[in-house]
Amino acid sequence: MSTDTWEPEAEPQATVAAAITPADVADAARLVSFGLQAKLLPARDAEYAELIRRHREDPAFARLADAVATGMGLVVLEVSPRAGMAVAADEDSVFAVRMGDYSRRAAGETTDRFLHGLAHLATAAMAFPRPEDLADDGYLGRITVNGIDAFVRQACRRLEERAEAAGTNTDPATDAPGLEAAWRVWARRSATGATKDARRLSGSTIGIVSKAVLFLVDSGFLQKTSDDAGGTYRTTARYQLQIRDLASSAAMAELIDLGVVAISDGTATLLPADHSEDLVADAGLPFHSL
């Protein structure tokens, strides 16, 4: 006669996390909506600050908010009291702001659209000229409109010298590097120009830089500090996070390799401005201490 041994049935595993509620989803979506408001910081909104705290302290809520962002075609760069919920849009996201769209609004001609792109590239290179500047969360870059134009003109001269030394100072081929094709256009363009009522021309290089900088201000990437040197601005945490994501681009590397931006352990991270007569007045480049 066989005897069967009886074993108690295993109890269902306890639920580790509480079920997600509609209120949780609403809070997560609310946090993402705050992140899309480029100029808003948690320090200026109590609800935003509380949702940032919850994201940092509640892993389940953090996963939910990140999933909401992903579903909207957004990449979460950082969630912190300093930057808020900093997000970047995927290429196919409805929230993506493409340089082509921006430049078409800012300029009518293809050549000018190219110059607007160069202005943005130069602004990023000047704001964070060293890798350690991008890595330091406490670093604040400072740029000026006149300084950016002076910087690009220095780069133009450096490129012209390089082309002459190589015996290639002719019109670039269609497959030439981007900056090699750009310096000729920028160098030949008037720095300021002026209308009859003394306003600077939008197609001048200073005008192009001004439009690029104002776009960055509207996007929450720069904050204006004064009207000096055509406008003086400081960077935000959101801009630093965005440039970290772009720092490996070929165009950025090509511009930095010119040596106009000095990446070293010296006391200044940018070379002094060239004060030759073809530069605008007060076009000195800003310096950053270590």
mmCIF file of N, CA and C in Angstrom, residues 124-215:
data_model
loop_
_atom_site.group_PDB
_atom_site.id
_atom_site.type_symbol
_atom_site.label_atom_id
_atom_site.label_comp_id
_atom_site.label_asym_id
_atom_site.label_seq_id
_atom_site.Cartn_x
_atom_site.Cartn_y
_atom_site.Cartn_z
ATOM 1 N N ALA A 124 28.432 76.598 -29.720
ATOM 2 C CA ALA A 124 28.652 75.422 -28.869
ATOM 3 C C ALA A 124 30.124 75.239 -28.554
ATOM 4 N N ALA A 125 30.979 75.428 -29.553
ATOM 5 C CA ALA A 125 32.415 75.247 -29.351
ATOM 6 C C ALA A 125 32.973 76.288 -28.388
ATOM 7 N N MET A 126 32.461 77.510 -28.448
ATOM 8 C CA MET A 126 32.934 78.558 -27.545
ATOM 9 C C MET A 126 32.376 78.383 -26.138
ATOM 10 N N ALA A 127 31.160 77.919 -26.033
ATOM 11 C CA ALA A 127 30.535 77.763 -24.721
ATOM 12 C C ALA A 127 31.204 76.659 -23.914
ATOM 13 N N PHE A 128 31.611 75.590 -24.580
ATOM 14 C CA PHE A 128 32.233 74.450 -23.899
ATOM 15 C C PHE A 128 33.462 74.014 -24.692
ATOM 16 N N PRO A 129 34.563 74.761 -24.624
ATOM 17 C CA PRO A 129 35.712 74.483 -25.483
ATOM 18 C C PRO A 129 36.542 73.274 -25.072
ATOM 19 N N ARG A 130 36.386 72.772 -23.841
ATOM 20 C CA ARG A 130 37.181 71.626 -23.388
ATOM 21 C C ARG A 130 36.267 70.482 -22.960
ATOM 22 N N PRO A 131 36.730 69.258 -23.084
ATOM 23 C CA PRO A 131 35.917 68.127 -22.614
ATOM 24 C C PRO A 131 35.551 68.254 -21.142
ATOM 25 N N GLU A 132 36.490 68.753 -20.317
ATOM 26 C CA GLU A 132 36.190 68.874 -18.890
ATOM 27 C C GLU A 132 35.103 69.906 -18.607
ATOM 28 N N ASP A 133 34.945 70.882 -19.507
ATOM 29 C CA ASP A 133 33.867 71.850 -19.337
ATOM 30 C C ASP A 133 32.511 71.176 -19.473
ATOM 31 N N LEU A 134 32.410 70.257 -20.407
ATOM 32 C CA LEU A 134 31.160 69.524 -20.591
ATOM 33 C C LEU A 134 30.906 68.541 -19.459
ATOM 34 N N ALA A 135 31.986 68.008 -18.887
ATOM 35 C CA ALA A 135 31.834 66.997 -17.845
ATOM 36 C C ALA A 135 31.499 67.604 -16.484
ATOM 37 N N ASP A 136 31.829 68.878 -16.284
ATOM 38 C CA ASP A 136 31.633 69.541 -15.000
ATOM 39 C C ASP A 136 30.219 70.121 -14.921
ATOM 40 N N ASP A 137 29.385 69.540 -14.047
ATOM 41 C CA ASP A 137 28.003 70.008 -13.924
ATOM 42 C C ASP A 137 27.917 71.442 -13.429
ATOM 43 N N GLY A 138 28.953 71.916 -12.752
ATOM 44 C CA GLY A 138 28.918 73.270 -12.222
ATOM 45 C C GLY A 138 29.470 74.320 -13.167
ATOM 46 N N TYR A 139 29.921 73.900 -14.345
ATOM 47 C CA TYR A 139 30.554 74.837 -15.278
ATOM 48 C C TYR A 139 29.502 75.683 -15.992
ATOM 49 N N LEU A 140 29.750 76.985 -16.067
ATOM 50 C CA LEU A 140 28.895 77.898 -16.812
ATOM 51 C C LEU A 140 29.712 78.519 -17.941
ATOM 52 N N GLY A 141 29.327 78.250 -19.173
ATOM 53 C CA GLY A 141 29.980 78.889 -20.303
ATOM 54 C C GLY A 141 29.431 80.290 -20.498
ATOM 55 N N ARG A 142 30.274 81.185 -20.996
ATOM 56 C CA ARG A 142 29.845 82.559 -21.267
ATOM 57 C C ARG A 142 30.289 82.939 -22.670
ATOM 58 N N ILE A 143 29.373 83.453 -23.433
ATOM 59 C CA ILE A 143 29.669 83.831 -24.812
ATOM 60 C C ILE A 143 29.104 85.212 -25.105
ATOM 61 N N THR A 144 29.640 85.846 -26.142
ATOM 62 C CA THR A 144 29.096 87.113 -26.616
ATOM 63 C C THR A 144 28.838 87.000 -28.108
ATOM 64 N N VAL A 145 27.904 87.784 -28.600
ATOM 65 C CA VAL A 145 27.592 87.769 -30.028
ATOM 66 C C VAL A 145 28.809 88.205 -30.838
ATOM 67 N N ASN A 146 29.428 89.318 -30.450
ATOM 68 C CA ASN A 146 30.606 89.786 -31.177
ATOM 69 C C ASN A 146 31.755 88.797 -31.071
ATOM 70 N N GLY A 147 31.863 88.165 -29.910
ATOM 71 C CA GLY A 147 32.932 87.195 -29.725
ATOM 72 C C GLY A 147 32.780 85.981 -30.622
ATOM 73 N N ILE A 148 31.560 85.522 -30.824
ATOM 74 C CA ILE A 148 31.332 84.375 -31.703
ATOM 75 C C ILE A 148 31.727 84.719 -33.128
ATOM 76 N N ASP A 149 31.331 85.905 -33.590
ATOM 77 C CA ASP A 149 31.704 86.307 -34.944
ATOM 78 C C ASP A 149 33.216 86.410 -35.077
ATOM 79 N N ALA A 150 33.877 86.986 -34.075
ATOM 80 C CA ALA A 150 35.337 87.088 -34.108
ATOM 81 C C ALA A 150 35.977 85.706 -34.129
ATOM 82 N N PHE A 151 35.406 84.797 -33.367
ATOM 83 C CA PHE A 151 35.914 83.426 -33.323
ATOM 84 C C PHE A 151 35.823 82.755 -34.689
ATOM 85 N N VAL A 152 34.674 82.903 -35.338
ATOM 86 C CA VAL A 152 34.510 82.284 -36.652
ATOM 87 C C VAL A 152 35.478 82.921 -37.655
ATOM 88 N N ARG A 153 35.668 84.222 -37.562
ATOM 89 C CA ARG A 153 36.599 84.875 -38.488
ATOM 90 C C ARG A 153 38.039 84.427 -38.241
ATOM 91 N N GLN A 154 38.393 84.168 -36.996
ATOM 92 C CA GLN A 154 39.703 83.578 -36.714
ATOM 93 C C GLN A 154 39.811 82.199 -37.362
ATOM 94 N N ALA A 155 38.745 81.428 -37.223
ATOM 95 C CA ALA A 155 38.736 80.104 -37.842
ATOM 96 C C ALA A 155 38.862 80.212 -39.357
ATOM 97 N N CYS A 156 38.220 81.227 -39.947
ATOM 98 C CA CYS A 156 38.314 81.432 -41.392
ATOM 99 C C CYS A 156 39.757 81.687 -41.807
ATOM 100 N N ARG A 157 40.436 82.542 -41.045
ATOM 101 C CA ARG A 157 41.834 82.826 -41.384
ATOM 102 C C ARG A 157 42.706 81.591 -41.221
ATOM 103 N N ARG A 158 42.415 80.810 -40.179
ATOM 104 C CA ARG A 158 43.196 79.588 -39.952
ATOM 105 C C ARG A 158 42.984 78.608 -41.107
ATOM 106 N N LEU A 159 41.766 78.495 -41.574
ATOM 107 C CA LEU A 159 41.468 77.610 -42.694
ATOM 108 C C LEU A 159 42.109 78.113 -43.981
ATOM 109 N N GLU A 160 42.105 79.427 -44.180
ATOM 110 C CA GLU A 160 42.729 79.987 -45.381
ATOM 111 C C GLU A 160 44.228 79.734 -45.374
ATOM 112 N N GLU A 161 44.866 79.906 -44.212
ATOM 113 C CA GLU A 161 46.297 79.637 -44.097
ATOM 114 C C GLU A 161 46.591 78.174 -44.386
ATOM 115 N N ARG A 162 45.729 77.299 -43.874
ATOM 116 C CA ARG A 162 45.940 75.865 -44.099
ATOM 117 C C ARG A 162 45.784 75.524 -45.574
ATOM 118 N N ALA A 163 44.789 76.156 -46.225
ATOM 119 C CA ALA A 163 44.575 75.888 -47.648
ATOM 120 C C ALA A 163 45.735 76.402 -48.485
ATOM 121 N N GLU A 164 46.266 77.587 -48.148
ATOM 122 C CA GLU A 164 47.395 78.141 -48.896
ATOM 123 C C GLU A 164 48.639 77.288 -48.718
ATOM 124 N N ALA A 165 48.871 76.800 -47.484
ATOM 125 C CA ALA A 165 50.040 75.955 -47.219
ATOM 126 C C ALA A 165 49.959 74.650 -47.995
ATOM 127 N N ALA A 166 48.753 74.175 -48.200
ATOM 128 C CA ALA A 166 48.573 72.919 -48.928
ATOM 129 C C ALA A 166 48.460 73.148 -50.432
ATOM 130 N N GLY A 167 48.480 74.418 -50.847
ATOM 131 C CA GLY A 167 48.351 74.727 -52.262
ATOM 132 C C GLY A 167 46.978 74.439 -52.808
ATOM 133 N N THR A 168 45.969 74.529 -51.942
ATOM 134 C CA THR A 168 44.598 74.207 -52.368
ATOM 135 C C THR A 168 43.664 75.389 -52.163
ATOM 136 N N ASN A 169 44.216 76.590 -52.218
ATOM 137 C CA ASN A 169 43.379 77.768 -51.963
ATOM 138 C C ASN A 169 42.574 78.135 -53.199
ATOM 139 N N THR A 170 41.719 77.228 -53.583
ATOM 140 C CA THR A 170 40.808 77.430 -54.712
ATOM 141 C C THR A 170 39.411 77.094 -54.243
ATOM 142 N N ASP A 171 38.435 77.295 -55.098
ATOM 143 C CA ASP A 171 37.073 76.945 -54.698
ATOM 144 C C ASP A 171 37.007 75.465 -54.349
ATOM 145 N N PRO A 172 36.396 75.132 -53.204
ATOM 146 C CA PRO A 172 36.387 73.747 -52.750
ATOM 147 C C PRO A 172 35.554 72.843 -53.644
ATOM 148 N N ALA A 173 35.948 71.588 -53.685
ATOM 149 C CA ALA A 173 35.182 70.590 -54.427
ATOM 150 C C ALA A 173 33.901 70.285 -53.667
ATOM 151 N N THR A 174 32.967 69.648 -54.324
ATOM 152 C CA THR A 174 31.668 69.373 -53.698
ATOM 153 C C THR A 174 31.791 68.430 -52.520
ATOM 154 N N ASP A 175 32.848 67.597 -52.513
ATOM 155 C CA ASP A 175 32.997 66.653 -51.413
ATOM 156 C C ASP A 175 33.984 67.157 -50.358
ATOM 157 N N ALA A 176 34.327 68.445 -50.384
ATOM 158 C CA ALA A 176 35.256 69.002 -49.412
ATOM 159 C C ALA A 176 34.599 69.059 -48.047
ATOM 160 N N PRO A 177 35.408 69.020 -46.958
ATOM 161 C CA PRO A 177 34.839 69.127 -45.613
ATOM 162 C C PRO A 177 33.999 70.380 -45.459
ATOM 163 N N GLY A 178 33.013 70.302 -44.587
ATOM 164 C CA GLY A 178 32.066 71.403 -44.454
ATOM 165 C C GLY A 178 32.701 72.741 -44.151
ATOM 166 N N LEU A 179 33.626 72.776 -43.184
ATOM 167 C CA LEU A 179 34.232 74.053 -42.823
ATOM 168 C C LEU A 179 35.098 74.599 -43.942
ATOM 169 N N GLU A 180 35.701 73.733 -44.717
ATOM 170 C CA GLU A 180 36.536 74.183 -45.830
ATOM 171 C C GLU A 180 35.694 74.945 -46.846
ATOM 172 N N ALA A 181 34.441 74.563 -46.977
ATOM 173 C CA ALA A 181 33.554 75.267 -47.898
ATOM 174 C C ALA A 181 32.941 76.503 -47.257
ATOM 175 N N ALA A 182 32.863 76.528 -45.926
ATOM 176 C CA ALA A 182 32.144 77.596 -45.234
ATOM 177 C C ALA A 182 32.977 78.847 -45.034
ATOM 178 N N TRP A 183 34.286 78.714 -44.811
ATOM 179 C CA TRP A 183 35.051 79.877 -44.381
ATOM 180 C C TRP A 183 35.057 80.978 -45.425
ATOM 181 N N ARG A 184 35.030 80.591 -46.703
ATOM 182 C CA ARG A 184 35.061 81.606 -47.758
ATOM 183 C C ARG A 184 33.806 82.468 -47.721
ATOM 184 N N VAL A 185 32.665 81.830 -47.488
ATOM 185 C CA VAL A 185 31.403 82.565 -47.474
ATOM 186 C C VAL A 185 31.350 83.513 -46.284
ATOM 187 N N TRP A 186 31.705 83.006 -45.091
ATOM 188 C CA TRP A 186 31.653 83.832 -43.893
ATOM 189 C C TRP A 186 32.647 84.988 -43.982
ATOM 190 N N ALA A 187 33.856 84.708 -44.439
ATOM 191 C CA ALA A 187 34.898 85.732 -44.489
ATOM 192 C C ALA A 187 34.532 86.871 -45.436
ATOM 193 N N ARG A 188 33.799 86.571 -46.492
ATOM 194 C CA ARG A 188 33.438 87.597 -47.463
ATOM 195 C C ARG A 188 32.198 88.379 -47.068
ATOM 196 N N ARG A 189 31.460 87.867 -46.098
ATOM 197 C CA ARG A 189 30.225 88.518 -45.677
ATOM 198 C C ARG A 189 30.537 89.677 -44.723
ATOM 199 N N SER A 190 29.792 90.760 -44.835
ATOM 200 C CA SER A 190 29.967 91.899 -43.936
ATOM 201 C C SER A 190 29.668 91.483 -42.501
ATOM 202 N N ALA A 191 30.485 91.978 -41.582
ATOM 203 C CA ALA A 191 30.277 91.635 -40.174
ATOM 204 C C ALA A 191 29.008 92.263 -39.631
ATOM 205 N N THR A 192 28.756 93.511 -39.959
ATOM 206 C CA THR A 192 27.593 94.184 -39.395
ATOM 207 C C THR A 192 26.625 94.649 -40.468
ATOM 208 N N GLY A 193 27.097 95.479 -41.374
ATOM 209 C CA GLY A 193 26.169 96.096 -42.298
ATOM 210 C C GLY A 193 25.218 96.977 -41.503
ATOM 211 N N ALA A 194 24.405 97.722 -42.145
ATOM 212 C CA ALA A 194 23.453 98.570 -41.420
ATOM 213 C C ALA A 194 22.368 99.039 -42.363
ATOM 214 N N THR A 195 21.182 99.154 -41.820
ATOM 215 C CA THR A 195 20.083 99.739 -42.575
ATOM 216 C C THR A 195 20.126 101.246 -42.379
ATOM 217 N N LYS A 196 19.235 101.965 -43.018
ATOM 218 C CA LYS A 196 19.234 103.420 -42.922
ATOM 219 C C LYS A 196 18.958 103.908 -41.508
ATOM 220 N N ASP A 197 18.247 103.096 -40.714
ATOM 221 C CA ASP A 197 17.971 103.520 -39.338
ATOM 222 C C ASP A 197 18.941 102.884 -38.339
ATOM 223 N N ALA A 198 20.128 102.466 -38.838
ATOM 224 C CA ALA A 198 21.246 101.995 -38.007
ATOM 225 C C ALA A 198 21.059 100.589 -37.442
ATOM 226 N N ARG A 199 20.026 99.883 -37.850
ATOM 227 C CA ARG A 199 19.896 98.490 -37.417
ATOM 228 C C ARG A 199 20.835 97.621 -38.238
ATOM 229 N N ARG A 200 21.360 96.578 -37.615
ATOM 230 C CA ARG A 200 22.248 95.701 -38.358
ATOM 231 C C ARG A 200 21.437 94.800 -39.284
ATOM 232 N N LEU A 201 22.030 94.513 -40.411
ATOM 233 C CA LEU A 201 21.352 93.692 -41.408
ATOM 234 C C LEU A 201 21.236 92.255 -40.923
ATOM 235 N N SER A 202 20.088 91.649 -41.171
ATOM 236 C CA SER A 202 19.895 90.266 -40.737
ATOM 237 C C SER A 202 20.831 89.313 -41.462
ATOM 238 N N GLY A 203 21.276 89.691 -42.670
ATOM 239 C CA GLY A 203 22.169 88.827 -43.422
ATOM 240 C C GLY A 203 23.633 89.028 -43.111
ATOM 241 N N SER A 204 23.977 90.008 -42.256
ATOM 242 C CA SER A 204 25.374 90.173 -41.835
ATOM 243 C C SER A 204 25.735 89.036 -40.889
ATOM 244 N N THR A 205 27.028 88.814 -40.700
ATOM 245 C CA THR A 205 27.411 87.699 -39.829
ATOM 246 C C THR A 205 27.011 87.964 -38.381
ATOM 247 N N ILE A 206 27.094 89.220 -37.932
ATOM 248 C CA ILE A 206 26.631 89.539 -36.586
ATOM 249 C C ILE A 206 25.124 89.306 -36.476
ATOM 250 N N GLY A 207 24.382 89.671 -37.525
ATOM 251 C CA GLY A 207 22.950 89.427 -37.528
ATOM 252 C C GLY A 207 22.620 87.947 -37.477
ATOM 253 N N ILE A 208 23.382 87.144 -38.190
ATOM 254 C CA ILE A 208 23.168 85.694 -38.196
ATOM 255 C C ILE A 208 23.444 85.110 -36.819
ATOM 256 N N VAL A 209 24.545 85.539 -36.186
ATOM 257 C CA VAL A 209 24.861 85.057 -34.841
ATOM 258 C C VAL A 209 23.765 85.469 -33.862
ATOM 259 N N SER A 210 23.274 86.699 -33.982
ATOM 260 C CA SER A 210 22.221 87.180 -33.083
ATOM 261 C C SER A 210 20.978 86.315 -33.173
ATOM 262 N N LYS A 211 20.583 85.934 -34.392
ATOM 263 C CA LYS A 211 19.410 85.075 -34.561
ATOM 264 C C LYS A 211 19.639 83.707 -33.930
ATOM 265 N N ALA A 212 20.843 83.167 -34.113
ATOM 266 C CA ALA A 212 21.149 81.860 -33.539
ATOM 267 C C ALA A 212 21.084 81.913 -32.018
ATOM 268 N N VAL A 213 21.645 82.967 -31.440
ATOM 269 C CA VAL A 213 21.661 83.103 -29.990
ATOM 270 C C VAL A 213 20.248 83.294 -29.434
ATOM 271 N N LEU A 214 19.436 84.106 -30.092
ATOM 272 C CA LEU A 214 18.067 84.309 -29.630
ATOM 273 C C LEU A 214 17.253 83.020 -29.700
ATOM 274 N N PHE A 215 17.513 82.209 -30.726
ATOM 275 C CA PHE A 215 16.860 80.906 -30.819
ATOM 276 C C PHE A 215 17.239 80.040 -29.619
#
